[in-house]
């Protein structure tokens, strides 16, 4: 039972790694976090790593000497603990180092008292059951491995370097055109840049033509993710535990070690409590000590930022290895099967049942503004299932895709598939159009052969179209013959042949995507937006202790220290100072002293009767 | 300057009513919006009483951007035009406006950091930027002169220490650093929202939330450099000079992201091209 007692009273200190002050810590292990950790300790009760055992022994020692300077000693570590910030590189190793220093100092102290703890310690070690030695060693090794990995990965210069190198590689990717053919790079970088050190060969060998999917880039991203995880688990979460746990303080000396501290003579705790509560702090008082905090979200939000980034990276990875993607150019009036146009992106891709849908293009139109510029591309789509029933129908446009069965269909491109004409009253004939120019200014052309010269010497009428509205017609010699709008029914006679342009039939360029990682990425986006804004809240903590007649106040903020100091100073100015002047019955409050006004102490004061009688 | 703000606002609103879409369609309109952003920041700093320090920076920026937009861009770009299909979306307002506002704020913060670096190049460490604490050893390390002259128990609440802290130079450095931090942190939040809204828009419109478009990539690089700035600011060893250098580099990166990428002439963000 004794050991369990130890566990319960020492659980907070063991897990936080730093000693709390010896106030009545009974209240601590009722919190759920502690309950969980306690349970964990109990379950693995037998296989305790050596370090924990040593700490147990040390705290046992400290229990022996309650009123000694050990409290002050432990308290000296506390301010520095609070100076720990998420990215402070030396601090984690220092914390462990300090622990060792503390334990060694404990050793030195204990020698005098004659309690031979070392004997107890070693005997405790011998009592370890032989059966579980291997598993104990194994766990200890794993734990050590995890700790070393965390220490390495969460180092601050490493994180900065990672971010900087990823940024530089991204920049390189924009300077060198990505995804072109091999000859493109050999040709473009053929003149010896940088005195022959850099040319097309280098570009290809270093994977600079596809930087964003190059192995070293992906490896860097993975390293960044690992650093984020390590930083969150080894620095931020313990800090949160400490921030929530270190509440009441029983020694004025430790308060004086804080960033900002004041001593207010002749002041009362209750007044300060009221003022803090009025300034939106959450105030807790117990006996002579007080703890108040504000803006707890500012403590958790940086963790949230890292978690959101990890979510985004995880979702993007899942998309990259588990999705489907396909593009297709379909002439108006034709069909295609969704599954045939889709290609898997990676090894985790699973085709859903909705891939058995047939898509039919009812109509494709281009809308224009009055000045002729394109305003919108619209495609009227119908989706049919295997039984031929229409399951979906929608007119999609550029910013308005069709979503069905997990995949999404976007309008991304367009073309001209055929030009429908009547020739000499006969027809309609569909002439297939070929793309002559792609990109933003498209040009399509088709050819109506005249005469019977065979394939080699075919001569005929050329028709060119830039959009779905009009066709430019050239005769057999290449001379310009005329322009006709589609559907105008106006004939044109070229080289003895009468042509009526009936219609220009377009084809729609559709892009289909199945992206399983999108919900995860969206969740990450939302979390990132929220937590980035929240992490600018300051987490402010105020401790106060009533020492005889005066009040020792200390405060700490995790950001923006200067302004916080000013604000708190102004607030403290309002704490009334109680001066009992026996000659006067009515006394009124005066502004309490700040540092410069120490000399104004003892001047006659007036104060409200009610507040002075306590 | 307030008059200039009113004029720019009037200009933007009339364009809005004329074309039925927010005036953010091409480079000219974006630059005018940026200069409006600078004058808006000027108004805010006016209200918050930090006008004296930020006014020279903001007013000059607004003027220069405005001048560039009006004087150096081709005349055809200045006509209000209708939006191409890809831009006809509700997302336009949110994505472009937040990104431009973030550029304005980040540029402001970075300019302050450049001011800090250029004026107080050698002395930032001595005045321990950002660390107005009463922490005894830290102060001892940085003000050896004081600790020699005064007995230790007075130092923690020393009258002359406050005097020293209140010296003009020290105050100026602290103020510059503080406002750099505030401006950049605000701009960073906006930039995050801007990048994310761009990604969501791209996903809704074209099915891919990140396609390594040059402008997207440079926005990400800018985001990374300001994340580096925020992290350096926490580290006690590197804060002060290191953070100012990161923020100064951010200035150039924002300009590359905004204007430099348009010179490349490739990618999805072709609305900003100079052609």
Tab-separated table of C-alpha atoms in Angstrom, chain A residues 83 85-89 156-157 159-160 163-164 166-168 170-172 174-175 177 212 217 221 224 257-263 305-306 309 312 315-317 319-320 369 371 373-377 397-401 403 408 410-412 440 511 513 515 517-518 521-522 524-526 528-529 532-533 535-536 559-563 565-566 595-596 598, chain B residues 76 81-91 94 130-135 137 156-159 162 174 178-179 181-182 184-190 192-197 199-215 217-218 220-221 223-225 227-239 261 264 266 270 273:
chain	number	residue	atom	x	y	z
A	83	UNK	CA	10.246	29.936	-19.623
A	85	UNK	CA	8.537	27.622	-24.972
A	86	UNK	CA	7.641	25.259	-27.746
A	87	UNK	CA	10.666	25.837	-29.829
A	88	UNK	CA	13.325	26.352	-27.266
A	89	UNK	CA	16.014	23.976	-28.337
A	156	UNK	CA	14.526	24.285	-33.175
A	157	UNK	CA	17.268	24.907	-35.761
A	159	UNK	CA	12.647	23.037	-37.851
A	160	UNK	CA	13.748	26.400	-39.188
A	163	UNK	CA	10.981	25.251	-43.493
A	164	UNK	CA	13.651	27.263	-45.255
A	166	UNK	CA	11.264	23.473	-48.436
A	167	UNK	CA	10.655	27.096	-49.325
A	168	UNK	CA	13.813	27.252	-51.424
A	170	UNK	CA	9.438	25.422	-54.005
A	171	UNK	CA	11.059	28.526	-55.436
A	172	UNK	CA	13.328	26.436	-57.651
A	174	UNK	CA	8.782	27.876	-60.132
A	175	UNK	CA	11.919	29.052	-61.845
A	177	UNK	CA	9.501	24.836	-65.846
A	212	UNK	CA	7.246	18.641	-56.189
A	217	UNK	CA	11.125	16.912	-51.578
A	221	UNK	CA	7.867	16.997	-46.172
A	224	UNK	CA	8.635	18.190	-41.410
A	257	UNK	CA	11.347	34.748	-9.580
A	258	UNK	CA	8.726	35.415	-12.193
A	259	UNK	CA	8.938	37.822	-15.072
A	260	UNK	CA	6.693	40.363	-13.597
A	261	UNK	CA	6.181	40.673	-9.902
A	262	UNK	CA	5.154	43.285	-7.452
A	263	UNK	CA	4.796	43.531	-3.749
A	305	UNK	CA	-1.938	24.719	-35.548
A	306	UNK	CA	0.515	21.855	-35.668
A	309	UNK	CA	-0.950	21.061	-40.500
A	312	UNK	CA	-3.632	18.634	-44.099
A	315	UNK	CA	-5.141	14.198	-46.209
A	316	UNK	CA	-2.962	15.259	-49.121
A	317	UNK	CA	-0.970	12.048	-48.838
A	319	UNK	CA	-5.353	11.870	-51.905
A	320	UNK	CA	-2.119	11.280	-53.671
A	369	UNK	CA	-20.927	38.884	-73.601
A	371	UNK	CA	-18.729	42.449	-76.921
A	373	UNK	CA	-15.872	37.779	-75.125
A	374	UNK	CA	-16.644	34.424	-73.602
A	375	UNK	CA	-18.746	34.583	-70.488
A	376	UNK	CA	-19.399	30.944	-69.651
A	377	UNK	CA	-19.106	27.380	-70.894
A	397	UNK	CA	-20.332	25.272	-66.001
A	398	UNK	CA	-16.847	26.298	-65.076
A	399	UNK	CA	-17.321	26.989	-61.380
A	400	UNK	CA	-20.207	24.595	-60.978
A	401	UNK	CA	-19.314	20.904	-61.199
A	403	UNK	CA	-21.091	15.585	-58.027
A	408	UNK	CA	-16.949	15.062	-59.351
A	410	UNK	CA	-15.673	19.595	-63.832
A	411	UNK	CA	-15.941	21.668	-66.963
A	412	UNK	CA	-12.392	22.488	-67.853
A	440	UNK	CA	-6.372	29.920	-74.915
A	511	UNK	CA	-12.223	16.433	-65.863
A	513	UNK	CA	-11.873	13.338	-59.936
A	515	UNK	CA	-10.533	12.399	-54.104
A	517	UNK	CA	-8.628	12.800	-48.903
A	518	UNK	CA	-10.603	15.957	-49.479
A	521	UNK	CA	-7.892	18.240	-45.955
A	522	UNK	CA	-10.916	20.464	-45.561
A	524	UNK	CA	-7.398	20.547	-41.632
A	525	UNK	CA	-8.016	23.812	-43.472
A	526	UNK	CA	-10.814	24.825	-41.150
A	528	UNK	CA	-5.779	25.820	-39.420
A	529	UNK	CA	-7.760	28.954	-40.088
A	532	UNK	CA	-3.996	30.498	-36.489
A	533	UNK	CA	-6.309	33.234	-35.381
A	535	UNK	CA	-2.982	31.442	-31.232
A	536	UNK	CA	-2.579	35.178	-30.962
A	559	UNK	CA	3.292	36.402	-25.511
A	560	UNK	CA	3.564	40.096	-25.696
A	561	UNK	CA	5.159	40.529	-22.343
A	562	UNK	CA	5.714	44.260	-22.384
A	563	UNK	CA	2.145	45.261	-22.992
A	565	UNK	CA	3.239	44.201	-17.878
A	566	UNK	CA	1.807	47.641	-18.484
A	595	UNK	CA	7.778	50.822	-7.759
A	596	UNK	CA	8.425	54.490	-8.079
A	598	UNK	CA	7.430	53.380	-2.687
B	76	UNK	CA	-6.027	49.102	-71.860
B	81	UNK	CA	-13.895	44.815	-67.993
B	82	UNK	CA	-16.079	41.799	-67.465
B	83	UNK	CA	-14.805	38.738	-65.720
B	84	UNK	CA	-13.617	35.619	-67.509
B	85	UNK	CA	-15.660	32.510	-66.677
B	86	UNK	CA	-13.140	31.145	-64.252
B	87	UNK	CA	-13.468	34.216	-62.073
B	88	UNK	CA	-17.228	34.293	-61.907
B	89	UNK	CA	-17.583	32.953	-58.455
B	90	UNK	CA	-18.414	34.009	-54.929
B	91	UNK	CA	-14.991	32.859	-53.922
B	94	UNK	CA	-13.085	36.242	-50.324
B	130	UNK	CA	10.965	41.895	-27.007
B	131	UNK	CA	12.168	40.945	-23.599
B	132	UNK	CA	11.074	43.597	-21.178
B	133	UNK	CA	11.460	41.365	-18.194
B	134	UNK	CA	12.790	41.796	-14.727
B	135	UNK	CA	14.644	38.577	-15.089
B	137	UNK	CA	20.400	37.096	-14.887
B	156	UNK	CA	15.390	44.510	-9.624
B	157	UNK	CA	13.355	47.566	-8.906
B	158	UNK	CA	15.754	50.212	-9.849
B	159	UNK	CA	14.593	53.628	-10.643
B	162	UNK	CA	13.426	52.185	-15.618
B	174	UNK	CA	10.724	47.993	-28.637
B	178	UNK	CA	6.166	45.166	-31.178
B	179	UNK	CA	4.334	46.647	-34.133
B	181	UNK	CA	4.994	41.505	-34.612
B	182	UNK	CA	1.433	42.714	-34.470
B	184	UNK	CA	2.857	40.419	-39.286
B	185	UNK	CA	0.763	38.233	-37.028
B	186	UNK	CA	-2.403	39.833	-38.360
B	187	UNK	CA	-1.146	39.535	-41.901
B	188	UNK	CA	-0.190	35.925	-41.317
B	189	UNK	CA	-3.724	35.029	-40.268
B	190	UNK	CA	-5.096	36.747	-43.330
B	192	UNK	CA	-3.531	31.670	-44.156
B	193	UNK	CA	-7.181	32.385	-44.828
B	194	UNK	CA	-6.358	33.686	-48.286
B	195	UNK	CA	-4.309	30.663	-49.305
B	196	UNK	CA	-6.857	28.255	-47.912
B	197	UNK	CA	-9.787	29.969	-49.596
B	199	UNK	CA	-7.275	26.174	-52.412
B	200	UNK	CA	-10.917	25.488	-51.642
B	201	UNK	CA	-12.002	27.557	-54.629
B	202	UNK	CA	-9.639	25.674	-56.889
B	203	UNK	CA	-11.008	22.410	-55.614
B	204	UNK	CA	-14.587	23.455	-56.179
B	205	UNK	CA	-13.900	24.827	-59.624
B	206	UNK	CA	-11.224	22.552	-61.048
B	207	UNK	CA	-11.002	19.596	-58.743
B	208	UNK	CA	-7.558	20.117	-57.325
B	209	UNK	CA	-6.815	22.103	-54.232
B	210	UNK	CA	-3.144	22.479	-54.880
B	211	UNK	CA	-1.571	22.401	-58.278
B	212	UNK	CA	1.827	23.998	-57.656
B	213	UNK	CA	0.884	26.994	-59.707
B	214	UNK	CA	3.713	29.575	-59.446
B	215	UNK	CA	1.569	32.093	-57.626
B	217	UNK	CA	3.744	28.235	-54.592
B	218	UNK	CA	5.108	31.688	-53.918
B	220	UNK	CA	3.210	29.250	-49.744
B	221	UNK	CA	6.838	30.360	-49.622
B	223	UNK	CA	3.681	31.816	-45.628
B	224	UNK	CA	6.721	29.722	-44.720
B	225	UNK	CA	8.997	32.705	-44.240
B	227	UNK	CA	6.089	31.139	-40.025
B	228	UNK	CA	9.872	31.122	-39.651
B	229	UNK	CA	9.662	34.704	-38.390
B	230	UNK	CA	7.063	33.806	-35.780
B	231	UNK	CA	9.102	30.852	-34.600
B	232	UNK	CA	12.384	32.740	-34.436
B	233	UNK	CA	10.646	35.302	-32.321
B	234	UNK	CA	10.098	32.739	-29.604
B	235	UNK	CA	13.675	31.597	-29.383
B	236	UNK	CA	15.567	33.716	-26.904
B	237	UNK	CA	18.849	33.462	-28.661
B	238	UNK	CA	17.704	34.465	-32.094
B	239	UNK	CA	14.943	36.895	-31.335
B	261	UNK	CA	5.293	35.752	-60.724
B	264	UNK	CA	6.781	34.565	-65.733
B	266	UNK	CA	2.619	30.763	-66.954
B	270	UNK	CA	-3.143	34.576	-65.722
B	273	UNK	CA	-0.302	39.152	-66.337
